[in-house]
C-alpha positions as a printed NumPy array, in Angstrom:
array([[ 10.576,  84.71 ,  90.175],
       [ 10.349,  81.224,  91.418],
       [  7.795,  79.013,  91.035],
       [  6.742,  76.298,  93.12 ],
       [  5.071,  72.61 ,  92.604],
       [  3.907,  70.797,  95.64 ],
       [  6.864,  69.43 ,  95.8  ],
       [  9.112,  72.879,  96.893],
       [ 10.625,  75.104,  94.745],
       [ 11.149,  73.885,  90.98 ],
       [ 14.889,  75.868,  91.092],
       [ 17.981,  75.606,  93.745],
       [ 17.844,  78.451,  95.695],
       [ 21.015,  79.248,  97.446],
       [ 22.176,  81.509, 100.535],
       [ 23.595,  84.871,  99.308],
       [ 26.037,  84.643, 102.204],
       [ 26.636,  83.379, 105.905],
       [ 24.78 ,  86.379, 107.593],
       [ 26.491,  85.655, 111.55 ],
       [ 26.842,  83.192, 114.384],
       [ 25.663,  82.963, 117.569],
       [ 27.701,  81.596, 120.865],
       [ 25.819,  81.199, 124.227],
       [ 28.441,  81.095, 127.274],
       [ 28.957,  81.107, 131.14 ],
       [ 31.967,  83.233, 130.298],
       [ 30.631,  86.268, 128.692],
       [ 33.397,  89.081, 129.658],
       [ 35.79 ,  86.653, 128.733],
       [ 34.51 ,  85.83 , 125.125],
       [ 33.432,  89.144, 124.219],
       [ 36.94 ,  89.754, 124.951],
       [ 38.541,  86.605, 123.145],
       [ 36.314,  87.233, 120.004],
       [ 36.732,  90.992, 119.486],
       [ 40.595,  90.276, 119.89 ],
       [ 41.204,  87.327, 117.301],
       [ 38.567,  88.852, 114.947],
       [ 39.448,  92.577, 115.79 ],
       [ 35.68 ,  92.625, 115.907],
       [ 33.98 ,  95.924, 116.914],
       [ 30.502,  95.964, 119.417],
       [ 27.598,  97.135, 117.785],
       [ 25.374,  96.646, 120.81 ],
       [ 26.251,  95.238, 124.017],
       [ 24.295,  94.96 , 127.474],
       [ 24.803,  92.481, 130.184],
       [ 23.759,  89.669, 128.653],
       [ 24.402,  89.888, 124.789],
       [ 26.957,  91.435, 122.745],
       [ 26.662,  91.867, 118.909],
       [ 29.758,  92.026, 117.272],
       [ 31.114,  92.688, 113.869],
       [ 34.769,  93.071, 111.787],
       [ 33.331,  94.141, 108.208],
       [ 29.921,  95.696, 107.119],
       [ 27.624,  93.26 , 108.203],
       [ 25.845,  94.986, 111.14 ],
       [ 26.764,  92.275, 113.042],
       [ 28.995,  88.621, 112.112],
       [ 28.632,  87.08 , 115.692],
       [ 26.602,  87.627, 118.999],
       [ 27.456,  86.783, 122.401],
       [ 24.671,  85.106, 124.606],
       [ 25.909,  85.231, 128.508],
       [ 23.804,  82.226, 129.855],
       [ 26.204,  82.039, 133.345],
       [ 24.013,  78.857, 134.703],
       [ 25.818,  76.839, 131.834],
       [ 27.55 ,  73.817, 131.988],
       [ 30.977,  73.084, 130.587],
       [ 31.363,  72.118, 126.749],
       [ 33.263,  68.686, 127.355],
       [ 32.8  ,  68.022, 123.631],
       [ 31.326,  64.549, 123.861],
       [ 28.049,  65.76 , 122.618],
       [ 27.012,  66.667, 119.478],
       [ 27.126,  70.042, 117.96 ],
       [ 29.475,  72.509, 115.683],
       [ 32.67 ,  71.618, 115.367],
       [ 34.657,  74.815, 114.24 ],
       [ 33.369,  78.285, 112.592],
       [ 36.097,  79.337, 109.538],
       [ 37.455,  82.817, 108.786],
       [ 39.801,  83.293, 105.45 ],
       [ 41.925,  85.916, 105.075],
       [ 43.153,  87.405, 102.247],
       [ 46.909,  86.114, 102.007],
       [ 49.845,  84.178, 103.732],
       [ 50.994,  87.501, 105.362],
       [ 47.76 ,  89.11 , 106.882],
       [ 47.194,  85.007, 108.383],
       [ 50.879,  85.409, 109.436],
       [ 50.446,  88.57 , 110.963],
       [ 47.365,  87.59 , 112.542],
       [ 49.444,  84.705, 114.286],
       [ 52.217,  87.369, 115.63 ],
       [ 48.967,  89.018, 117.226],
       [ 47.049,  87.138, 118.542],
       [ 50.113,  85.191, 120.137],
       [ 51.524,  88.573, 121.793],
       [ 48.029,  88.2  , 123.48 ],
       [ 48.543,  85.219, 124.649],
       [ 46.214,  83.125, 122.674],
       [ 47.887,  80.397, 120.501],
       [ 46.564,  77.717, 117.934],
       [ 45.075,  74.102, 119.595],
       [ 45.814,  73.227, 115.947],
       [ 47.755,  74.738, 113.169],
       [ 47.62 ,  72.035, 109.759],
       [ 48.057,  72.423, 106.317],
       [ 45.481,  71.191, 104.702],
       [ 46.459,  70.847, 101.156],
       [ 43.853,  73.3  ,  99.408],
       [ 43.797,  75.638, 102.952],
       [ 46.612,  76.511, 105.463],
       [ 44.429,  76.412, 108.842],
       [ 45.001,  77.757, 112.379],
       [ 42.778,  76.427, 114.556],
       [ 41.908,  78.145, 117.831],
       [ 40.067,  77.265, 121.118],
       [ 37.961,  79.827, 122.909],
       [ 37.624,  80.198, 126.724],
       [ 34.446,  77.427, 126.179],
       [ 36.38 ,  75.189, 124.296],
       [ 34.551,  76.353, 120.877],
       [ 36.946,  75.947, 117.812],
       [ 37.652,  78.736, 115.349],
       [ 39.864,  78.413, 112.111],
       [ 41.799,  81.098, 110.504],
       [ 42.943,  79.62 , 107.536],
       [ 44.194,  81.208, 103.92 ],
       [ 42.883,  79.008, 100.506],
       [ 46.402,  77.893,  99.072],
       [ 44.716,  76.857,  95.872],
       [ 42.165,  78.389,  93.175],
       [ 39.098,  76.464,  93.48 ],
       [ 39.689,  74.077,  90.492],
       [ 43.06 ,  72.978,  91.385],
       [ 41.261,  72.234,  95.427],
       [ 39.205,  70.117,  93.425],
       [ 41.269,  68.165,  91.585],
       [ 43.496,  67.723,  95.337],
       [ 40.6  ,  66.866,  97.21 ],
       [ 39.731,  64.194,  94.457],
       [ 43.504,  62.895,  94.58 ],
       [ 44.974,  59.863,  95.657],
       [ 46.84 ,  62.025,  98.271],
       [ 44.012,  64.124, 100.094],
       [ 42.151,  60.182, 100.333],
       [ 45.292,  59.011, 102.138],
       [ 44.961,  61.978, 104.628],
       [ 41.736,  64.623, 104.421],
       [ 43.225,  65.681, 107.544],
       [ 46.591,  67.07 , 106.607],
       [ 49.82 ,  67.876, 108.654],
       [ 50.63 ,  69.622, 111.08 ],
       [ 52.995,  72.765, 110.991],
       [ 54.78 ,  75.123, 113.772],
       [ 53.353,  78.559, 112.92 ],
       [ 56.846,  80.328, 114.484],
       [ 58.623,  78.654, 111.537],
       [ 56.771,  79.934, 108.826],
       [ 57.461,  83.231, 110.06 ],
       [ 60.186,  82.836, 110.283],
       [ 60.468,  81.409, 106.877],
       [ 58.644,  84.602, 105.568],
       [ 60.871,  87.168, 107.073],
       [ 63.357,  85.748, 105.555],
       [ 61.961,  85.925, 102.188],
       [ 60.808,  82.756, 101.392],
       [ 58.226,  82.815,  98.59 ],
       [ 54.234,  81.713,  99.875],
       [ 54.452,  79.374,  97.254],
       [ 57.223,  77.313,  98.748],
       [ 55.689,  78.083, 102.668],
       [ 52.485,  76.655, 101.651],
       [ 53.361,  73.891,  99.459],
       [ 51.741,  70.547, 100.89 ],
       [ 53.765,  67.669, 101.951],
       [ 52.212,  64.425, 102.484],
       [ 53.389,  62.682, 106.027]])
């Protein structure tokens, strides 16, 4: 049990988890449609003007707000940048890529990151989604994002997603494929 001063709580008390995200959009067919695909998100509840949506256990991960009157994100106001997904390894990201490009929808931004390998995607608002893999345990991200290196570029550099696939198939290990090179 916590107890409490005037002040607030006398312990850190943490989030368990990141319970779901909300979009609101002029576009609501379309992003229902966008998200279900690149998550491979099921609808838990959908009428015509929100759509809960979920790929795991959680009853729902993300809901879909159709607010048609809307204006256009133009991205010169503030607000979220990107929402981040991992996935379990360098294939399942890979394979995700294969998908989601047969469906015609292709990273704005894929960069390696150092301590992540990201995709990052753009949905039909212009809201940013990364799919991403960690390519280090959490100490060694540390120690990176401390480095001489990640200060000379937090960013990291871009890759072409079509040659590490191509790299895989061909049996190249995931430690080599996600090994970062400084530009």
């Amino acid at each position: 049990m916590t107890t409490t001063d005037p002040n607030g709580p006398t312990e850190v008390i943490r989030p368990v988890k990141l319970a779901h995200f909300v979009i609101r959009t002029p576009r609501f067919e379309q992003s229902v449609h966008w998200w279900s695909t690149v998550l491979q998100a099921e609808t838990r509840h959908q009428n015509d003007f929100l759509s809960f949506l979920t790929y795991d256990d959680e009853h729902h991960r993300l809901a879909i707000v159709s607010m048609p009157t809307l204006a256009d994100n133009d991205r010169t106001h503030a607000g979220l940048e990107h929402v981040a997904f991992t996935y379990a390894d360098l294939d399942a990201l890979l394979a995700t890529y294969v998908r989601l490009k047969r469906a015609g929808i292709t990273p704005v931004a894929p960069i390696n990151h150092g301590m992540t390998l990201s995709m990052y995607y753009a949905d039909p608002d212009g809201n940013q989604v990364e799919l991403q893999i960690d390519t280090m345990t959490p100490a060694e991200a540390e120690t990176f994002m401390a480095s001489d290196v990640f200060a000379a570029n937090p960013i990291g550099v871009r890759f072409d997603p079509d040659e590490l696939v191509e790299r895989r198939q061909a049996g190249e290990s995931i430690q080599a494929i996600v090994a970062y090179t400084p530009a």
